[in-house]
PDB file of C-alpha atoms and ligand atoms in Angstrom:
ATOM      1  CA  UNK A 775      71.386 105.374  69.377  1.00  0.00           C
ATOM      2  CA  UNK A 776      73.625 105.143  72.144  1.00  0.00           C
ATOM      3  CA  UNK A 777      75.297 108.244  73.835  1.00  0.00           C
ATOM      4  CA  UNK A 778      77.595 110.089  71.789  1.00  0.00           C
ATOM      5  CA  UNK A 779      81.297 109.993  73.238  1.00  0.00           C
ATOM      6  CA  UNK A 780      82.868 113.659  72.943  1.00  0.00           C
ATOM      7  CA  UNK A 781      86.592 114.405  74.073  1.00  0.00           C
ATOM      8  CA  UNK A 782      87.616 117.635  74.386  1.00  0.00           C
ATOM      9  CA  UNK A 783      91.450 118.598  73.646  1.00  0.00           C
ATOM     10  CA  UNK A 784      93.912 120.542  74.994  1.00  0.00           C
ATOM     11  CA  UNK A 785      97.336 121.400  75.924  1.00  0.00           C
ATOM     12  CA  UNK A 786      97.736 120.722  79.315  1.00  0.00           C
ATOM     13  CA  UNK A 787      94.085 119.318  79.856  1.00  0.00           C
ATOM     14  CA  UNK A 788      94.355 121.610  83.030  1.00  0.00           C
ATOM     15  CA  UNK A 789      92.819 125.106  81.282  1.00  0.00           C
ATOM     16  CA  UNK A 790      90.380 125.278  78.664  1.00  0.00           C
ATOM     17  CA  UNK A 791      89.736 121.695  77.761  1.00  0.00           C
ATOM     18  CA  UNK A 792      88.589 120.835  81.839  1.00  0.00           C
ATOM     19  CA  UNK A 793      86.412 123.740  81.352  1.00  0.00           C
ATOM     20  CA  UNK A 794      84.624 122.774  78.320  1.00  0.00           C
ATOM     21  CA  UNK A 795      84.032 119.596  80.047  1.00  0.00           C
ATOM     22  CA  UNK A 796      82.462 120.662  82.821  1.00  0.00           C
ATOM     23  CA  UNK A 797      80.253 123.301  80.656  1.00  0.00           C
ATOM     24  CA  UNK A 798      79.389 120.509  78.576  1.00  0.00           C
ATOM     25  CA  UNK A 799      78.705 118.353  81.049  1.00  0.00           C
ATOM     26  CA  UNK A 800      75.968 120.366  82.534  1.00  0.00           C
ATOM     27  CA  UNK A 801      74.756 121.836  79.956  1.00  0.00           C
ATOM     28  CA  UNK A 802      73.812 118.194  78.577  1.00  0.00           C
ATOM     29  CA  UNK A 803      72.420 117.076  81.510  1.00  0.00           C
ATOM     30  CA  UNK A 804      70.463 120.254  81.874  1.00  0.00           C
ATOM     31  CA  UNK A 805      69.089 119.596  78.198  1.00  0.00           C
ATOM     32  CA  UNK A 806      68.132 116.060  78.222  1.00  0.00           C
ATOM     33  CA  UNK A 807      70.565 115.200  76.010  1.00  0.00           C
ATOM     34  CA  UNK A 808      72.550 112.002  76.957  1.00  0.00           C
ATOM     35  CA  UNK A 809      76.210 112.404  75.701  1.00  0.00           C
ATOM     36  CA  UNK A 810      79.277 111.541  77.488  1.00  0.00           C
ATOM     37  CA  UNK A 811      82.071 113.960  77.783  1.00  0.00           C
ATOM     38  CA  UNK A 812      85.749 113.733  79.216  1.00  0.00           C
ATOM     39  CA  UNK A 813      88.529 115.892  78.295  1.00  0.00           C
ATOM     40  CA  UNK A 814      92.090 115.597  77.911  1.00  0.00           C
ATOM     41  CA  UNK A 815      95.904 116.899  77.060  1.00  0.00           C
ATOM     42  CA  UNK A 816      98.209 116.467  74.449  1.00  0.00           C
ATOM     43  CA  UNK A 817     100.995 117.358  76.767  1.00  0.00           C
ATOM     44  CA  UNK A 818     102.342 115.504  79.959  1.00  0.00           C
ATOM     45  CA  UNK A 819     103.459 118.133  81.878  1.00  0.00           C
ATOM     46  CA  UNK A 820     100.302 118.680  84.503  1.00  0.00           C
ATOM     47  CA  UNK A 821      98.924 114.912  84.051  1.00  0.00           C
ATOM     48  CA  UNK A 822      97.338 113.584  87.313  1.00  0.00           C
ATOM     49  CA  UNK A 823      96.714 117.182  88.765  1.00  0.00           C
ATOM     50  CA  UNK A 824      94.101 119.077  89.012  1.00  0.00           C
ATOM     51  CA  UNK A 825      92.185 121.764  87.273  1.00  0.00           C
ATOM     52  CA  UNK A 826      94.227 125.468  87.489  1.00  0.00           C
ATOM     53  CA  UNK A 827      92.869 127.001  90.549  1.00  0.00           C
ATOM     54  CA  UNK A 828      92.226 130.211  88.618  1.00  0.00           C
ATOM     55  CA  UNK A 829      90.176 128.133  85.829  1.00  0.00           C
ATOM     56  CA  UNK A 830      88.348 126.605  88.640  1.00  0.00           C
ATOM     57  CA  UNK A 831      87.663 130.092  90.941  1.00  0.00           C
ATOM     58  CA  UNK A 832      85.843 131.301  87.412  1.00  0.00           C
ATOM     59  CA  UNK A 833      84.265 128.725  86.263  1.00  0.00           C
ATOM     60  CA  UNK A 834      82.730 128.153  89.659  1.00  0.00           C
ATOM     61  CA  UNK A 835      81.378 132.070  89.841  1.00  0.00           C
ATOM     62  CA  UNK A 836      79.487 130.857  86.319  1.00  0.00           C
ATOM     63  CA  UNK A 837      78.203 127.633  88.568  1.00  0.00           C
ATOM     64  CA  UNK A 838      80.164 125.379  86.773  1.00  0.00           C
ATOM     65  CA  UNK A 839      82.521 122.629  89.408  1.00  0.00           C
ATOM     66  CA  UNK A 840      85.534 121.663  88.318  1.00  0.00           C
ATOM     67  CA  UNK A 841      87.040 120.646  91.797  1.00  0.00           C
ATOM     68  CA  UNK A 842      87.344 116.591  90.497  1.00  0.00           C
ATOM     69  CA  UNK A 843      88.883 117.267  87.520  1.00  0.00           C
ATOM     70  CA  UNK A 844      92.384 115.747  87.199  1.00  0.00           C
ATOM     71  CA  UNK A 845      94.341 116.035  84.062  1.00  0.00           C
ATOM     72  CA  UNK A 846      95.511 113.352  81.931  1.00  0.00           C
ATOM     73  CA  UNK A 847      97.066 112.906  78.475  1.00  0.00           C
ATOM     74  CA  UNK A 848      95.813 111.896  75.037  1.00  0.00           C
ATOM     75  CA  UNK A 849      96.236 108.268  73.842  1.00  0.00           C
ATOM     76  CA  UNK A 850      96.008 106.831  70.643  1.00  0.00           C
ATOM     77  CA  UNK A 851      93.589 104.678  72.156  1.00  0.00           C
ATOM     78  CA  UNK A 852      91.342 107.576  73.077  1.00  0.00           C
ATOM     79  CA  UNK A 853      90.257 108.282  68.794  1.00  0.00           C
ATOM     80  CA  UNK A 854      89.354 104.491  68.942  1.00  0.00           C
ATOM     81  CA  UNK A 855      87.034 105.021  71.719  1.00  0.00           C
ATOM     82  CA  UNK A 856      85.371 108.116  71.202  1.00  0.00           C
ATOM     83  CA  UNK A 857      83.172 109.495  68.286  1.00  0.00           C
ATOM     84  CA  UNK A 858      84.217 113.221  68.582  1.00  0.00           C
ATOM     85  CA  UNK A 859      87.632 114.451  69.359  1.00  0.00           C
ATOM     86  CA  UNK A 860      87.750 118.447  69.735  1.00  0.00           C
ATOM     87  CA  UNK A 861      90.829 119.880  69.941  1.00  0.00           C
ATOM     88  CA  UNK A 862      91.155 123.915  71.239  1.00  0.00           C
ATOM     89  CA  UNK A 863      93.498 125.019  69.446  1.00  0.00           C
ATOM     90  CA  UNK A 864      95.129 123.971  65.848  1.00  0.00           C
ATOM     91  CA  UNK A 865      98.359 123.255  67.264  1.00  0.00           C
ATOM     92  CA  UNK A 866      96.423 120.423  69.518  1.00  0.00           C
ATOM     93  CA  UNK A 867      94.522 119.026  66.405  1.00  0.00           C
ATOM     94  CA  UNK A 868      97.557 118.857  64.419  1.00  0.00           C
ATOM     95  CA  UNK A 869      98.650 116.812  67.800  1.00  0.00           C
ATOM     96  CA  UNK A 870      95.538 114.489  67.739  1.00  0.00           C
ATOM     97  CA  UNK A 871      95.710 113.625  64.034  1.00  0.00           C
ATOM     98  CA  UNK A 872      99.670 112.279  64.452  1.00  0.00           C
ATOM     99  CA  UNK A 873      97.845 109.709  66.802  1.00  0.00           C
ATOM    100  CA  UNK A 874      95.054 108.520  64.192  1.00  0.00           C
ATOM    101  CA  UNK A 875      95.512 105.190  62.909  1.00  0.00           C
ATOM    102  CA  UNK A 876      93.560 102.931  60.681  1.00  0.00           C
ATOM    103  CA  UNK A 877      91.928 101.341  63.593  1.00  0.00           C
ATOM    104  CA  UNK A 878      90.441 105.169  64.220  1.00  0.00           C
ATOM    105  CA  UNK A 879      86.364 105.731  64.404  1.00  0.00           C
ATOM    106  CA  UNK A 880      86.531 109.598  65.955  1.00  0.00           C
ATOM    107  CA  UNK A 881      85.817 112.243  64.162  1.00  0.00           C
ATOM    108  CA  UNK A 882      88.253 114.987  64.464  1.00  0.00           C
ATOM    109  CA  UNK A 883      87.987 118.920  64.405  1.00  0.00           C
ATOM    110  CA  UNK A 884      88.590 121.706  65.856  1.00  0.00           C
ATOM    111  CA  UNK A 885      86.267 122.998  68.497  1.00  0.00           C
ATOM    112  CA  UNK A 886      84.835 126.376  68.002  1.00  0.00           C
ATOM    113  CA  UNK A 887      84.357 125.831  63.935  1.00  0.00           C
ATOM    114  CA  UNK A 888      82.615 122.636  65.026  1.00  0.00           C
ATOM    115  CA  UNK A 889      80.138 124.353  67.508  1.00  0.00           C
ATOM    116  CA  UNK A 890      79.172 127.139  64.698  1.00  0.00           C
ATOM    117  CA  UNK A 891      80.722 129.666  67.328  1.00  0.00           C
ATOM    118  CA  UNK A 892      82.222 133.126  65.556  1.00  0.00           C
ATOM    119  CA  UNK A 893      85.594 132.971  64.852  1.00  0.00           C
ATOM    120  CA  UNK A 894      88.734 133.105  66.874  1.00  0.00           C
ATOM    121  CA  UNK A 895      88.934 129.445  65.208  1.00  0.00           C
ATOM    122  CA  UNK A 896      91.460 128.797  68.383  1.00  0.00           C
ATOM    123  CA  UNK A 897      89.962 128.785  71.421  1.00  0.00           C
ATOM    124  CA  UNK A 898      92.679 131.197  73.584  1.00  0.00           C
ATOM    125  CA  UNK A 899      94.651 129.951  75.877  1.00  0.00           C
ATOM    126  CA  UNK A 900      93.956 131.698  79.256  1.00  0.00           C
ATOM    127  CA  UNK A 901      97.512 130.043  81.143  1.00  0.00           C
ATOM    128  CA  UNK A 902      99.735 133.332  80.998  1.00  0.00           C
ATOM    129  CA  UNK A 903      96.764 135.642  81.080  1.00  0.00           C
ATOM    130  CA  UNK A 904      95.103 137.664  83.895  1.00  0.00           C
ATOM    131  CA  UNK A 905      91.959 136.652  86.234  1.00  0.00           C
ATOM    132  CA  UNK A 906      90.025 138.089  83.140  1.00  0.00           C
ATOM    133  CA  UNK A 907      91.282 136.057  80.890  1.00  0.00           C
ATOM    134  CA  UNK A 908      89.763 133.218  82.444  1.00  0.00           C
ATOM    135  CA  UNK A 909      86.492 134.669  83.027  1.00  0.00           C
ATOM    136  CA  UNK A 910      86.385 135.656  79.644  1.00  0.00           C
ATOM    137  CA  UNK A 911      87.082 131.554  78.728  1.00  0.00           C
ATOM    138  CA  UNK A 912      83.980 130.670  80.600  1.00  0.00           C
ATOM    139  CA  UNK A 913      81.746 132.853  78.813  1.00  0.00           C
ATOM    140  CA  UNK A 914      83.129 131.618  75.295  1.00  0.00           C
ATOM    141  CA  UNK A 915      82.360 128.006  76.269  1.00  0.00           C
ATOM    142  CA  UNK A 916      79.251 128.572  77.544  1.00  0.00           C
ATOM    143  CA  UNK A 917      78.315 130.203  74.247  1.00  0.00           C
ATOM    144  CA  UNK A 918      80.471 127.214  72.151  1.00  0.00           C
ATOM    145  CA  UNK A 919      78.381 124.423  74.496  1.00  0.00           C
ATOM    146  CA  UNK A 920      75.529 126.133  73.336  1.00  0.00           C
ATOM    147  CA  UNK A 921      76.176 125.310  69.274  1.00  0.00           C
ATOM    148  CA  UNK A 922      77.432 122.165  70.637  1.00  0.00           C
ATOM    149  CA  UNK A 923      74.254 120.988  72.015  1.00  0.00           C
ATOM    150  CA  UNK A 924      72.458 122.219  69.016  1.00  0.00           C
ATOM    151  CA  UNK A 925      74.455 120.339  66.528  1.00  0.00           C
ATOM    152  CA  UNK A 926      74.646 117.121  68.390  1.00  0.00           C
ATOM    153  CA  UNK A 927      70.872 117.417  68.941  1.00  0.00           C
ATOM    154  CA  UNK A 928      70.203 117.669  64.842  1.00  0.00           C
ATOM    155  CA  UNK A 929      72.395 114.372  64.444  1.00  0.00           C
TER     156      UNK A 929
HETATM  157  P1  4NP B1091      95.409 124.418  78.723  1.00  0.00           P
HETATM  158  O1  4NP B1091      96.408 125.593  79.227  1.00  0.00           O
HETATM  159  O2  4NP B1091      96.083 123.808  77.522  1.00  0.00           O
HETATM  160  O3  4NP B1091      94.174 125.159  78.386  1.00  0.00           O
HETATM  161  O4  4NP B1091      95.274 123.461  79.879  1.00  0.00           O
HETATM  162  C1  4NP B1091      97.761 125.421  79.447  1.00  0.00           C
HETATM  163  C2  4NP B1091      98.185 124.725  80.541  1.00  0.00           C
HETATM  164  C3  4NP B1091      99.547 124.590  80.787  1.00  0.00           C
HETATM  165  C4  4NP B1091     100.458 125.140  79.914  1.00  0.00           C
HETATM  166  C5  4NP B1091     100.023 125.841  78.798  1.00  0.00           C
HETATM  167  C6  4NP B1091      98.667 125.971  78.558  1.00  0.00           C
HETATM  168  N1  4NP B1091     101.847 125.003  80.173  1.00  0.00           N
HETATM  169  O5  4NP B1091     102.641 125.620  79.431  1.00  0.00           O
HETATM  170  O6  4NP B1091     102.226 124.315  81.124  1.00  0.00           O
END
């Protein structure tokens, strides 16, 4: 089977979603496990920028480089072309499902259910937080990557 395509949602594809990505990213590699991941926003506001320099300073203390990331939006295209859309929060799935169309093949859901990770079901949005609040993002996506890799490995 060819490598599963996996999007990763969010709002302003500079935050959480970039993160995931670049968990994910490694993580896969690190397993063996051929998958291709990209990650975008629902919003337009920060498209064609990079990653927030405060999600990048914490995720790179984990190991994790996000300094290419550069944020884009969603397009309806986007759920014909991937397999697995994950949105963050519930606001953003609600978001991705007003783009599905007949012509549709993802799979949609939202994240942390999908991954088996404990509930909050929304993955929190670190923009008007503190440092912490972004450190605390990369150790909840490392654990989420985790169930991601599992499940993806028993399909
Ligand atoms: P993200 O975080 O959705 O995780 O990238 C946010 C980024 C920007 C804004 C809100 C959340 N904003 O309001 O501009």
């Amino acid at each position: 089977m060819s490598a599963p395509r996996v999007l990763f949602v969010c709002l302003g594809n500079i935050c959480r979603s970039p993160l995931v990505e670049g968990v994910a990213r490694q993580r896969c590699a690190e397993a063996g496990l051929a998958v291709d991941v990209a990650s975008c926003g629902t919003g337009h506001w920060h498209v064609g920028e990079g990653a927030d320099p405060r999600m990048v300073r914490a995720a790179a203390v984990a190991g994790f480089d996000l300094s290419t990331h550069r944020a884009r939006q969603l397009r309806a295209a986007d759920l014909d072309e991937y397999d697995l859309v994950l949105a963050m929060d519930s606001d953003n799935l609600r978001g991705i499902r007003h783009l599905v169309t007949a012509h549709s093949r993802a799979e949609t859901a939202l994240f942390l259910p999908w991954t088996g990770t404990a509930p909050p079901q929304d993955f929190p949005d670190p923009y008007y937080g503190e440092a912490e609040a972004f450190t605390a993002c990369v150790g909840l996506a490392e654990q989420a990557v985790a169930g991601l890799i599992e499940r993806l490995r028993r399909r």
